[in-house]
Each structure stands twice: as C-alpha cells, then as structure tokens.
Short mmCIF file of C-alpha atoms in Angstrom, two decimals:
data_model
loop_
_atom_site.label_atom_id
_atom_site.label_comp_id
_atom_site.label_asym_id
_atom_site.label_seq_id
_atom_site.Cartn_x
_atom_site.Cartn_y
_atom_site.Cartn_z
CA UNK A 72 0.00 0.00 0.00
CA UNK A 73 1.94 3.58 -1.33
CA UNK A 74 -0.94 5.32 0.92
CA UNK A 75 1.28 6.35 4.67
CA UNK A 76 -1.32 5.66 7.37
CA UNK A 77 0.97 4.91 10.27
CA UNK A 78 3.50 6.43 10.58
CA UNK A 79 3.73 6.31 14.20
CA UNK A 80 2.39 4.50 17.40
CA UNK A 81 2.87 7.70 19.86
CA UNK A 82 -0.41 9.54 20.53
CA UNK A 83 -0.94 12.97 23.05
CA UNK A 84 -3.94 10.57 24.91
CA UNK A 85 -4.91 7.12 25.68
CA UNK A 86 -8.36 8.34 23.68
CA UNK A 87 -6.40 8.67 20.93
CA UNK A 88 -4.66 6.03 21.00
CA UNK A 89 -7.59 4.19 21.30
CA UNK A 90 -9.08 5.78 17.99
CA UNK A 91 -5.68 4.51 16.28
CA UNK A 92 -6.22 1.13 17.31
CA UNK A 93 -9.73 1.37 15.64
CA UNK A 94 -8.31 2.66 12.41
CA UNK A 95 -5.58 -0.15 12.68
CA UNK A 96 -8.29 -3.08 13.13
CA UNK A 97 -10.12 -1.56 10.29
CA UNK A 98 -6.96 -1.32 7.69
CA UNK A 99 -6.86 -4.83 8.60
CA UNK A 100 -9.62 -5.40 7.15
CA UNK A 101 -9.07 -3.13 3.91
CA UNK A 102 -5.54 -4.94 3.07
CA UNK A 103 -7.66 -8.61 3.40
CA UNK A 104 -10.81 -6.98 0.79
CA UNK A 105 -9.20 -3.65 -0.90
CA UNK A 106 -12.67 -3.20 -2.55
CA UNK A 107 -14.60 -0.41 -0.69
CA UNK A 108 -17.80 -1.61 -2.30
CA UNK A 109 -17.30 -5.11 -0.76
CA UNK A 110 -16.59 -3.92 2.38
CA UNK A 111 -19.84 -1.16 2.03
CA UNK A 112 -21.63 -4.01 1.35
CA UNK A 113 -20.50 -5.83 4.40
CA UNK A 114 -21.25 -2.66 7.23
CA UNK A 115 -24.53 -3.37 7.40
CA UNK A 116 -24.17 -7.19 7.62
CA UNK A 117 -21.65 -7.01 10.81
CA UNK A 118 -22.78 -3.42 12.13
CA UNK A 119 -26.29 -5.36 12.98
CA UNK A 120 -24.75 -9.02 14.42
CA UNK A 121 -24.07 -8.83 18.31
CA UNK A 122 -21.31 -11.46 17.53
CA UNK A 123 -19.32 -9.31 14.75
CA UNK A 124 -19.76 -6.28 16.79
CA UNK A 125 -18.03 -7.93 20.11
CA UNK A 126 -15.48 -9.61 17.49
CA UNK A 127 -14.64 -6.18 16.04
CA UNK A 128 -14.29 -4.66 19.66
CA UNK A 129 -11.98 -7.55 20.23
CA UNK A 130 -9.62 -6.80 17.68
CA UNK A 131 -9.35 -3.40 18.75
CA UNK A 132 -8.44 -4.13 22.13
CA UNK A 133 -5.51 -6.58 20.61
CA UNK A 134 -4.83 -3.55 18.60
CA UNK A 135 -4.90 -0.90 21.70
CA UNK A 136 -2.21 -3.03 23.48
CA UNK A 137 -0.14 -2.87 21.14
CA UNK A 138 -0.81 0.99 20.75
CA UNK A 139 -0.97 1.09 24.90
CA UNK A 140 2.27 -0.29 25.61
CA UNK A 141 4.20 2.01 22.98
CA UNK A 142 2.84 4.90 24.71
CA UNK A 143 4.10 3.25 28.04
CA UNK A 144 0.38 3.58 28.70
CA UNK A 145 0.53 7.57 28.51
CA UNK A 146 2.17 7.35 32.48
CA UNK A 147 4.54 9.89 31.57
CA UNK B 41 -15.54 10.97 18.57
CA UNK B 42 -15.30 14.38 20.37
CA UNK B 43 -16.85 13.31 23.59
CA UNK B 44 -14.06 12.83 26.03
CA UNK B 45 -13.98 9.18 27.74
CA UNK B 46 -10.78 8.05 28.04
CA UNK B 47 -8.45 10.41 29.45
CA UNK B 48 -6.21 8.14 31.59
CA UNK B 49 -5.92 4.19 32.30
CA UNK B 50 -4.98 5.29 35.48
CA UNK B 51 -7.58 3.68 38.78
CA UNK B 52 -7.15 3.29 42.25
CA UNK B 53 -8.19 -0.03 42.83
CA UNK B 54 -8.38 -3.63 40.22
CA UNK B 55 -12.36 -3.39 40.24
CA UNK B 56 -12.35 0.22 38.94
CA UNK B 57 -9.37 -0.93 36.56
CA UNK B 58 -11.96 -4.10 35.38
CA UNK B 59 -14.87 -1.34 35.13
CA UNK B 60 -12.85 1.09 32.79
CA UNK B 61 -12.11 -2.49 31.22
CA UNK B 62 -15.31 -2.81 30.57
CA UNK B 63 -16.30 0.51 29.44
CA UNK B 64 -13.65 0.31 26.99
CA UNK B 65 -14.90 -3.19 25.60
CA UNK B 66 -18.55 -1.14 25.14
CA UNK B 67 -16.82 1.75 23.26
CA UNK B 68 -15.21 -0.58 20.91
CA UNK B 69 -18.91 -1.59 19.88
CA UNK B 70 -19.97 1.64 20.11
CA UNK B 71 -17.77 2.93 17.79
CA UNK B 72 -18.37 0.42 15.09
CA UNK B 73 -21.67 0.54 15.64
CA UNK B 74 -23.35 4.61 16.63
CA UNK B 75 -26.72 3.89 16.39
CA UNK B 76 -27.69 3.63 19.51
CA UNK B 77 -31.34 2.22 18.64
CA UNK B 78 -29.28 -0.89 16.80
CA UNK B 79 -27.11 -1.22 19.86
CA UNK B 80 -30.22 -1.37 22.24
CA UNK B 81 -32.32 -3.75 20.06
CA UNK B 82 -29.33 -6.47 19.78
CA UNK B 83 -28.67 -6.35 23.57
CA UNK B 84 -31.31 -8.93 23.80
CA UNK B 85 -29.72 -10.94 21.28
CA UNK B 86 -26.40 -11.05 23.27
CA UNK B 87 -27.47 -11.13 26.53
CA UNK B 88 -29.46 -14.37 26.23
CA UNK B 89 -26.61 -16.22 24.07
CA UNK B 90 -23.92 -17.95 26.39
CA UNK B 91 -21.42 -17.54 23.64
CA UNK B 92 -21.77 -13.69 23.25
CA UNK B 93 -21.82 -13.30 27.27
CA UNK B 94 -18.16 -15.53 27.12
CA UNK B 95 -17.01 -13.89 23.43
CA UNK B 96 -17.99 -10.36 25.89
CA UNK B 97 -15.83 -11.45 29.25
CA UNK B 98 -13.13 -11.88 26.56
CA UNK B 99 -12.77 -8.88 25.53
CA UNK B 100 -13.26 -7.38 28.82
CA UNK B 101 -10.23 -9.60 29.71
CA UNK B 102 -8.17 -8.74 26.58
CA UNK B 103 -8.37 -4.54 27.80
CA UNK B 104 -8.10 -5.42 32.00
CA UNK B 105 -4.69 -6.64 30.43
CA UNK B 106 -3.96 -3.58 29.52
CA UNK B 107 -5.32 -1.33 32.19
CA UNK B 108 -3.74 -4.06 34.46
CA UNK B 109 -0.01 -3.20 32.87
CA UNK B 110 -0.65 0.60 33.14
CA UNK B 111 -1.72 0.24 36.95
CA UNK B 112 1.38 -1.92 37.32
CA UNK B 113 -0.67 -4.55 38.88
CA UNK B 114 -1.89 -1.74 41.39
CA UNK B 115 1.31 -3.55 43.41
CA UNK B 116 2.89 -0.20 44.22
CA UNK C 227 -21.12 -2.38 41.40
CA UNK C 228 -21.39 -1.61 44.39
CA UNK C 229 -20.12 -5.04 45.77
CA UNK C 230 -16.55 -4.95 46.16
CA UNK C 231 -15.03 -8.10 44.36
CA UNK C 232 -11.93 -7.53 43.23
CA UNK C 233 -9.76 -5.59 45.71
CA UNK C 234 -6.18 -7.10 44.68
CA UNK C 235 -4.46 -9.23 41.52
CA UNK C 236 -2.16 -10.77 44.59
CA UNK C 237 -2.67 -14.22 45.77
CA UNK C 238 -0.58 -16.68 47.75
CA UNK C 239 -0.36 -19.39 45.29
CA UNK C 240 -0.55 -19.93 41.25
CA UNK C 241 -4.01 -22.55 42.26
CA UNK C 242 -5.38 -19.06 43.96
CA UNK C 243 -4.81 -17.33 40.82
CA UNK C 244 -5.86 -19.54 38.78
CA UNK C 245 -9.34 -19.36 40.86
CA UNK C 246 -9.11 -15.77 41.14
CA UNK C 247 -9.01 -15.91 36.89
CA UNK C 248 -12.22 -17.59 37.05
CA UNK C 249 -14.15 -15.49 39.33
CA UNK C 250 -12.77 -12.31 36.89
CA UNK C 251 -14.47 -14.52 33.83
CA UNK C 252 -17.95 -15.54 35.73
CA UNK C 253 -17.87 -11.10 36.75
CA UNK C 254 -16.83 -10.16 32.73
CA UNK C 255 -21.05 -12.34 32.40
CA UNK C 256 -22.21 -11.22 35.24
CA UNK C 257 -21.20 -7.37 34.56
CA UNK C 258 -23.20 -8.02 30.77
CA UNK C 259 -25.86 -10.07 31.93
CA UNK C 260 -26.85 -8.65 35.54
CA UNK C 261 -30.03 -11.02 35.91
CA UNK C 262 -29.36 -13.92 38.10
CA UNK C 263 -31.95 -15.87 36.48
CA UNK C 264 -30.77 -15.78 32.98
CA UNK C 265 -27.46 -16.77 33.49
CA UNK C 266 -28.70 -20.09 35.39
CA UNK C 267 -30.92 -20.62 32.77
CA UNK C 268 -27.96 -20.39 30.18
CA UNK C 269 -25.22 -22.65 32.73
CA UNK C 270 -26.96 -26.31 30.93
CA UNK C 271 -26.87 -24.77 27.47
CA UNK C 272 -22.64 -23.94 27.75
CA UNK C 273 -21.90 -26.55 30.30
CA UNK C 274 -23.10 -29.36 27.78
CA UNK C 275 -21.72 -27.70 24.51
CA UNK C 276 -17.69 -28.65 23.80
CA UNK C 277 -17.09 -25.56 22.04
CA UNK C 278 -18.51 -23.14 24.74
CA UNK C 279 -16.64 -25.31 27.73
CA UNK C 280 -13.26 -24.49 25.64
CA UNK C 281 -13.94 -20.72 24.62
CA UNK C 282 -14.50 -20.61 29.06
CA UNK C 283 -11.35 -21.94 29.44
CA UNK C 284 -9.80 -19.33 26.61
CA UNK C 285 -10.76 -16.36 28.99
CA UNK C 286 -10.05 -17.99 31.86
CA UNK C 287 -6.52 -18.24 30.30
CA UNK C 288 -6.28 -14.71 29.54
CA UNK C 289 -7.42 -13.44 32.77
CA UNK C 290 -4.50 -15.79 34.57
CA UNK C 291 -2.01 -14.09 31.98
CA UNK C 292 -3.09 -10.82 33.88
CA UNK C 293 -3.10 -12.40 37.50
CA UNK C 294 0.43 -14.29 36.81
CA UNK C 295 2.08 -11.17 35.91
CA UNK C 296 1.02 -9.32 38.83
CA UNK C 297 2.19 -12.19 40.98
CA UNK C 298 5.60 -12.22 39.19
CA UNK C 299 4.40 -15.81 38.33
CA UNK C 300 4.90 -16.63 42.41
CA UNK C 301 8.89 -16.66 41.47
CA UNK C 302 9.87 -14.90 44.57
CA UNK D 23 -11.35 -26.75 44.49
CA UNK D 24 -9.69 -28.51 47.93
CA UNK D 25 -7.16 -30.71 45.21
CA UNK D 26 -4.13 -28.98 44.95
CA UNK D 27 -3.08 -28.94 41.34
CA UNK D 28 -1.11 -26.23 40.36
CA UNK D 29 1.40 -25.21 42.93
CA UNK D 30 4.13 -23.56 40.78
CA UNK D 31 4.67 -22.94 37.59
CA UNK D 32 8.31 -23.40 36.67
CA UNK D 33 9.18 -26.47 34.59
CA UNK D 34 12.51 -28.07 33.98
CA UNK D 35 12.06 -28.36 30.68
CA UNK D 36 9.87 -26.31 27.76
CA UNK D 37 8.16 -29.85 27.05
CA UNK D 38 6.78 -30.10 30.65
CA UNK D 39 5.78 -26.60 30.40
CA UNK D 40 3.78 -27.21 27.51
CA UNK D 41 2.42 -29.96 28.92
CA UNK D 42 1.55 -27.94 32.51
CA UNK D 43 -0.17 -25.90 29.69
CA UNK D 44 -2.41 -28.30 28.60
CA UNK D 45 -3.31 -29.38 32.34
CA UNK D 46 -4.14 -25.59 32.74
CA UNK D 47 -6.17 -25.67 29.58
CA UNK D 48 -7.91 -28.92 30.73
CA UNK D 49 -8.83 -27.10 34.22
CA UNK D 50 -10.70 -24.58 32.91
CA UNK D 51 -12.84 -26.70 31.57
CA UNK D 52 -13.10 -28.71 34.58
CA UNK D 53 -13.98 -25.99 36.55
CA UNK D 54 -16.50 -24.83 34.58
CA UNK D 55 -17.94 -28.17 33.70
CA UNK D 56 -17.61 -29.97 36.89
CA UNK D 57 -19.22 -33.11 36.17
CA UNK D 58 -17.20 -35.89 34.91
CA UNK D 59 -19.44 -38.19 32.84
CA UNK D 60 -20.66 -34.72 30.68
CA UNK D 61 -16.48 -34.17 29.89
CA UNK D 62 -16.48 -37.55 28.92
CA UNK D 63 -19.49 -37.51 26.87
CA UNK D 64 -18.25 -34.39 24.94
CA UNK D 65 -14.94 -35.65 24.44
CA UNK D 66 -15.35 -37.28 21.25
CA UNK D 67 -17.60 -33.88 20.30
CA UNK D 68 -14.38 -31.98 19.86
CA UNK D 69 -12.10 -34.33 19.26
CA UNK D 70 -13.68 -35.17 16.06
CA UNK D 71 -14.44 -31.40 15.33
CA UNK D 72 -11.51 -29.48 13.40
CA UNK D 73 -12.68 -26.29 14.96
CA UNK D 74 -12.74 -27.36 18.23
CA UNK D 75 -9.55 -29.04 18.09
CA UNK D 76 -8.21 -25.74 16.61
CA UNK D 77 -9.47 -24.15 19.42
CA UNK D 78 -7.86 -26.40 21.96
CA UNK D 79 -4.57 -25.83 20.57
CA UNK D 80 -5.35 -22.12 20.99
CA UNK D 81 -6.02 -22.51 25.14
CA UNK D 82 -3.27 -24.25 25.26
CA UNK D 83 -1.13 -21.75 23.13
CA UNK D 84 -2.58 -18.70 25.42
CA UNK D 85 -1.54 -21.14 28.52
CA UNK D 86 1.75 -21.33 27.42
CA UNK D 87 2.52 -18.12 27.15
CA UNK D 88 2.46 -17.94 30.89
CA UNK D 89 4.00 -20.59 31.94
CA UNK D 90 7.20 -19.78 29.17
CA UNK D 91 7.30 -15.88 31.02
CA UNK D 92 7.11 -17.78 34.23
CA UNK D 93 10.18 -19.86 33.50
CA UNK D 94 12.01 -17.08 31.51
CA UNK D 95 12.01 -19.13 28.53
CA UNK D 96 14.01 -21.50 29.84
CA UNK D 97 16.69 -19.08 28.99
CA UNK D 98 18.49 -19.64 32.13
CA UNK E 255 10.01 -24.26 4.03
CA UNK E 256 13.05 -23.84 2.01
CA UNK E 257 12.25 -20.35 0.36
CA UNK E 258 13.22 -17.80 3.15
CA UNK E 259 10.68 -15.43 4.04
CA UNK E 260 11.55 -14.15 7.42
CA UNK E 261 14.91 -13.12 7.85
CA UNK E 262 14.05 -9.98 10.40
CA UNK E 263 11.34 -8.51 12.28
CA UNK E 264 13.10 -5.55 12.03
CA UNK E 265 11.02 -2.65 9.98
CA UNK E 266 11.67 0.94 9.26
CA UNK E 267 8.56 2.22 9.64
CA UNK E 268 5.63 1.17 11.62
CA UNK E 269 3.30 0.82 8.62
CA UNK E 270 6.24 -1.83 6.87
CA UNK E 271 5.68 -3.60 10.29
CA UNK E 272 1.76 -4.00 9.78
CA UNK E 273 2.61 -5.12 6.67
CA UNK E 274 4.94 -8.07 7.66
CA UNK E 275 2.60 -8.41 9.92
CA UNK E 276 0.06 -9.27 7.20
CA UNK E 277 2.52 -11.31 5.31
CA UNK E 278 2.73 -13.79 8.64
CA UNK E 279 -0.93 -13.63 8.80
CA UNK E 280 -0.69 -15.13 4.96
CA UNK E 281 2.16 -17.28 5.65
CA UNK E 282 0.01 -19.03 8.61
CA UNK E 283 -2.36 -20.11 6.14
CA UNK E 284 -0.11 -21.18 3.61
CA UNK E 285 1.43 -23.51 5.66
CA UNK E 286 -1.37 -24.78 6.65
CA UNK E 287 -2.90 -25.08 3.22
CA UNK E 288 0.17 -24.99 0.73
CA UNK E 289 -1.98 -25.60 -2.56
CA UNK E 290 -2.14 -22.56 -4.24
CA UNK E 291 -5.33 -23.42 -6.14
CA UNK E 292 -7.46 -24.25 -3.07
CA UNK E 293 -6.10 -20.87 -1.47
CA UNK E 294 -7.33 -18.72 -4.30
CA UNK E 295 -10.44 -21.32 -4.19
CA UNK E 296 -11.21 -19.42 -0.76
CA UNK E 297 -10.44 -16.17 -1.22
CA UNK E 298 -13.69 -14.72 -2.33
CA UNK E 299 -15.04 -17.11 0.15
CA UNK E 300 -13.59 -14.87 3.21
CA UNK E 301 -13.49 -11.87 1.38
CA UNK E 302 -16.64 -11.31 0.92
CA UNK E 303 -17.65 -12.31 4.95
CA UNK E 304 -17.46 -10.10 7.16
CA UNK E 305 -16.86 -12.29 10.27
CA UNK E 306 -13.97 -13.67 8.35
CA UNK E 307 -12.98 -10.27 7.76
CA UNK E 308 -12.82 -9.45 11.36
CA UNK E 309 -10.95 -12.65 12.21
CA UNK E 310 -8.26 -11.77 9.33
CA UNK E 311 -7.56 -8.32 11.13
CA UNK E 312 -7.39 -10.20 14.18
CA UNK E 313 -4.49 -12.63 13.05
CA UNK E 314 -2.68 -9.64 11.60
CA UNK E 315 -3.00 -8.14 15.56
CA UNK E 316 -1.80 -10.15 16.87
CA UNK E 317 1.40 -10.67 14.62
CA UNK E 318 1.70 -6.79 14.97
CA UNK E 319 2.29 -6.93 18.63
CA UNK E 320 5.27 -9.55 17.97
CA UNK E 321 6.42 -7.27 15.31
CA UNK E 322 5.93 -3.66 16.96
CA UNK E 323 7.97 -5.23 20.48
CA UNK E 324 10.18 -6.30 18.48
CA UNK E 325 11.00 -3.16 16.85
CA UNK E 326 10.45 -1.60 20.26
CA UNK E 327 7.53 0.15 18.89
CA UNK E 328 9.59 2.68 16.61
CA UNK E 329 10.56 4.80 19.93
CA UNK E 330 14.08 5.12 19.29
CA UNK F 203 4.16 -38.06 25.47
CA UNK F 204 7.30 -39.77 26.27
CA UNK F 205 8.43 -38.30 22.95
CA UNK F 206 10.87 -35.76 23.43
CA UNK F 207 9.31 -32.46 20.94
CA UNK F 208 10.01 -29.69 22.46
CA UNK F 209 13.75 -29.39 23.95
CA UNK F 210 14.57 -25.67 23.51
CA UNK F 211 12.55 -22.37 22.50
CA UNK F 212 15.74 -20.91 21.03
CA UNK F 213 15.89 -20.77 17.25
CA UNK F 214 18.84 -19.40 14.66
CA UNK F 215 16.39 -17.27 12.41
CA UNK F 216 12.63 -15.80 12.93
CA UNK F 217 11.87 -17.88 10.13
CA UNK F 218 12.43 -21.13 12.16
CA UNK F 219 10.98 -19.67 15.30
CA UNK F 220 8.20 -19.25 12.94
CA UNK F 221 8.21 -23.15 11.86
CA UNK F 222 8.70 -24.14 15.81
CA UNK F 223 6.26 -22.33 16.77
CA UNK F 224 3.30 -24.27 13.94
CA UNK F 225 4.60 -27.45 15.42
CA UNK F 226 3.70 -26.14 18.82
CA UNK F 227 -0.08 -25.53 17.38
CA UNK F 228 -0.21 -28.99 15.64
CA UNK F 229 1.35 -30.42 18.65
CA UNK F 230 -1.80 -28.92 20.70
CA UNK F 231 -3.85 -30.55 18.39
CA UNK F 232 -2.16 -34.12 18.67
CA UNK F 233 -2.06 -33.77 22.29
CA UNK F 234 -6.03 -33.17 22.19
CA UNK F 235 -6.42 -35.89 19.58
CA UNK F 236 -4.21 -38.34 18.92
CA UNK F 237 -5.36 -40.60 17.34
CA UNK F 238 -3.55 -40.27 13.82
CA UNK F 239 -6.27 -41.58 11.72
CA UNK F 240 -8.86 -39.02 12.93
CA UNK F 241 -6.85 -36.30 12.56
CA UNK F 242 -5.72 -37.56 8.81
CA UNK F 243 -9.52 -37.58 8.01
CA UNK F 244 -10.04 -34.06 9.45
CA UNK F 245 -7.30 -32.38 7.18
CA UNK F 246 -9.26 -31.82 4.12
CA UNK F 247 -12.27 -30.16 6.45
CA UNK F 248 -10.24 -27.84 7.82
CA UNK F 249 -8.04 -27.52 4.91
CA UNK F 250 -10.12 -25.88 2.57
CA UNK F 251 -12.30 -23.85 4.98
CA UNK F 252 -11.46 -20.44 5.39
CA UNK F 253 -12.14 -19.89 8.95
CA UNK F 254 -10.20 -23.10 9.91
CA UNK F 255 -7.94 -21.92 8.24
CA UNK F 256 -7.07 -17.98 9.61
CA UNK F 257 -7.95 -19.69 13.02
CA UNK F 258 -5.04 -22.34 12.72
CA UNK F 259 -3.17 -19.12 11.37
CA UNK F 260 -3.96 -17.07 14.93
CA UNK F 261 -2.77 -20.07 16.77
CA UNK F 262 0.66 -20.28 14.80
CA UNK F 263 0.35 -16.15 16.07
CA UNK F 264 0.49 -16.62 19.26
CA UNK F 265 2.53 -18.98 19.71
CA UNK F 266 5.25 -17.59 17.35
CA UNK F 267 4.95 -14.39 20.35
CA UNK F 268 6.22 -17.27 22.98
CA UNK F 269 8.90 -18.24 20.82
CA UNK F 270 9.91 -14.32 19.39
CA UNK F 271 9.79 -13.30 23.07
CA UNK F 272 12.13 -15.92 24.13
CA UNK F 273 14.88 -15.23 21.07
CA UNK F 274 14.58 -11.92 22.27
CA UNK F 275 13.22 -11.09 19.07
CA UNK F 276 16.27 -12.06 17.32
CA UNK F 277 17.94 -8.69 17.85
CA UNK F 278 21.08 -9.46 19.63
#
C-alpha cells in the first residue's frame, strides 16, 4: 500500500490512541478486501450481528495493546 | 468521537481498573456501531446467548490486560 | 457495582490465581448479563456444549495471563 | 477446588511446560464443567471437530505463554 | 520451508511492520494449506464475509504486537 | 508423550521460530487428539475452509509471540 497511514504508534492521549487502534483493526480489514464496495456491502451485515460487533471490539483491544504499551500507557 | 472518555488508564483499585475495562470493551462496539437504537435492540440478542456473554468477558479480559499493565498490577 | 469483588491481583499461590481468573471470567457475564436468572438458565446450554466449555477456558486463560504477571508468576 | 493442582509454575524443561499448559487448559474446563461423565461424553464432540480441536490448541497456546514468562524461557 | 521469508522482524517504519505483519498472517495459512489453487479457491469465500474479515484483522493483531515489540515500537 | 518435541525455545532465524512455533499448534492438536487416523480424516475439512484456516493461522500467532519473546526477538 503507497498510501502512509501509520506512521507512528505515539499519541498525546490514551483516547487517541484508542481511535488509532480502531483505524488499525479496520486497515486490517481493507488490506484482506481492498474493494470499498465489498466492504460497504458488508457494514450493514456485521454493524447489525451482536457477535461481529463484540469480534470487532476484540480486535481493537488486541490492537490498543499494542498501541498502549508504545505509549508506556501515557504514564509519563 | 469528540466526547471525552478516556483520558487516563490510570484507577485506584483492580475493580475500577476491570470497570474502565469494561467501558472500553462497550466503546469498541460503540464505535463500530453509533446507532444507539441498533445497539439497544441487539442487547437482547447477546445477553441471552452464552457464547456472546463468554465472546464479551473476553474482551473485557483482553483490555483489563492492559489497564492491568498501566496500573502496574496496582502492586505499588 | 457496588459489591466490592476484586480488591487485589495478589494471591498466595498460582491454584489461587488460577481461581481468582475464574471469578474475573464468571464477573466479565455477570457485569453483561446482571439477571441472576438468565445466566442459570444459560449454565446447561454452555456446560453441555464442547465448544462453549473451551472458549470458558480461553478467557479464563487470559485473565490468569493478567493475574500471573502481577504475581511475578509466584517466582519470589 | 480442595485438590491442589497447580502449585508452581516453573518447569525443567519447555516440554513439561507445555504440557503444565495443557493441564491448565484442561482445568478450565473442569472448573467450569464440573461433572465428569458430561467431559467424557463431549470428548469425542471436539475431538472429532476441526474447529474445536483448533481451538484447543489455541487454550493451550494462550496457557503457554504464561507458563514460558514464568520460566524465563528457559533461557536460564 | 526452504524459500526464506523471514529473515528480520526488524522494519523501518511502523506501517512496513503491519505489513509483515500481514505477510505472517498469509504465511500461517499457507502452511497450513500450501496448494495454491485451493487458497485462491477461498479467497472470495472470506473476502466477501465479514466475520472472516474481522478474524483476518485479528491474526494480523496479533502478529503486529510480535512485530511492533520487536521493533520496540519505533521509539528510538 | 514420552516423545521428546520440544527441547529448547531458542531458534537461529525468525523464520524457524516461525516453523517451531506451527509445530507447537499442531502439537496442541495431537495432544487433544491423537489418534492419527482421525486427525488424517479431518485435514481436508479444515483444509479448505477459510475460517479453519485464519484460526489455525492465529494459533501459529500466538505462539510464534512465545517463541519471538524468548529469542529476544532475534535482535542481539
């Protein structure tokens, strides 16, 4: 992908590190289908499934760790 | 999101730690999903289903890791 | 919740922990489902159903990661 | 539980970690499924079920993680 | 395997680390499955799911947390 | 399992940490099932299904973080 969408794991607040983790779990999803008309498609089919929408918060809190411990949890 | 929830991982004791764990688990859902009239209708769904209340304590487990590691255990 | 649960991550031994991971799982349900009577009307469904038993035993897992760590794995 | 079963988690060897792993793993769903003649009854369930199996591996895996931190790798 | 695929975790840039991260993610399966032809067999099978979509930004996670602590998280 | 597997965590390149660390998830499935026959017959299932397939490649994920963690990520 030429696009740069991370280009660092530091954010000012755990918030936005949060937000980052979000986008991260959802580029992981647009490198797996790159067609945005797919993955329209899809919203509706996951965005109204209890189980999707726990998976998806799942994979964001893998992602926020990751995001978490680079910020040394924003302690400093 | 321009409301203001997560400001610090930061709590004085494990069970506030696990609540923020929680909250966090919710946002992640929230944030995929905003409509909060889609949120409320499927809460039926999940809360009945002994897979989505396990698939839920997961994730709630996945972020008290990381609130856990920012607290440093609460051991200090 | 009013009901405090979960006042330390230290136990004596790893068995402790290991039971202290459990109780964390049953509160990640009990915090998503609060009714008393649906959960025991859910314990026959998961209790009988392989898949269900072993996803338990997933967060139970995870939630031991968290309590080993703050134990320093009982090393000292 | 009154059987002690897990009273340290170092290992001599990575083997008889993995294999403490797989008791851990095996607890959990003791624990949660108490009853002996339903474990046995849903043993041939997963055992025949690639998805389940799959699954087990990943307990186990997540399990293992622990005890390998707990035993610095067996660096030592 | 006698092609060499992972020589490093090491990355420049955090986004080259998602992306290795995505490679292992592929690599996982291809191991698992090494016939090219039932591979590409599959691939509009997830691709057009969104629960497999999900799961596919999970696996690529959790990779990125081996790859990012590796890397120490691109602090230095 | 009398067999000795699993001697050492240590590995010379990230690519064989990466190969030790899918015998470690097919070893958790052995362990689970051993019979060699049933787990012959339940390669094709899992081998051309999708989700068996990115779930086998999760496993291989976390346990290649047990074995990258140990090599110290193969940085020194």
């Amino acid at each position: 992908m030429s696009e740069q969408w991370l280009t660092s794991l530091i954010t000012e607040t755990p918030q936005q590190g949060y937000e980052l983790a979000i986008k991260m779990s959802r580029m992981g999803i647009k490198y797996t289908q790159p067609a945005a008309e797919v993955r329209e498609k899809l919203r509706p089919v996951y965005g109204e499934n209890a189980d999707s929408l726990i998976a998806s918060s799942q994979v964001i809190a893998i992602n926020f760790q990751t995001v978490s411990a680079a910020n040394n949890y924003w302690r400093d």
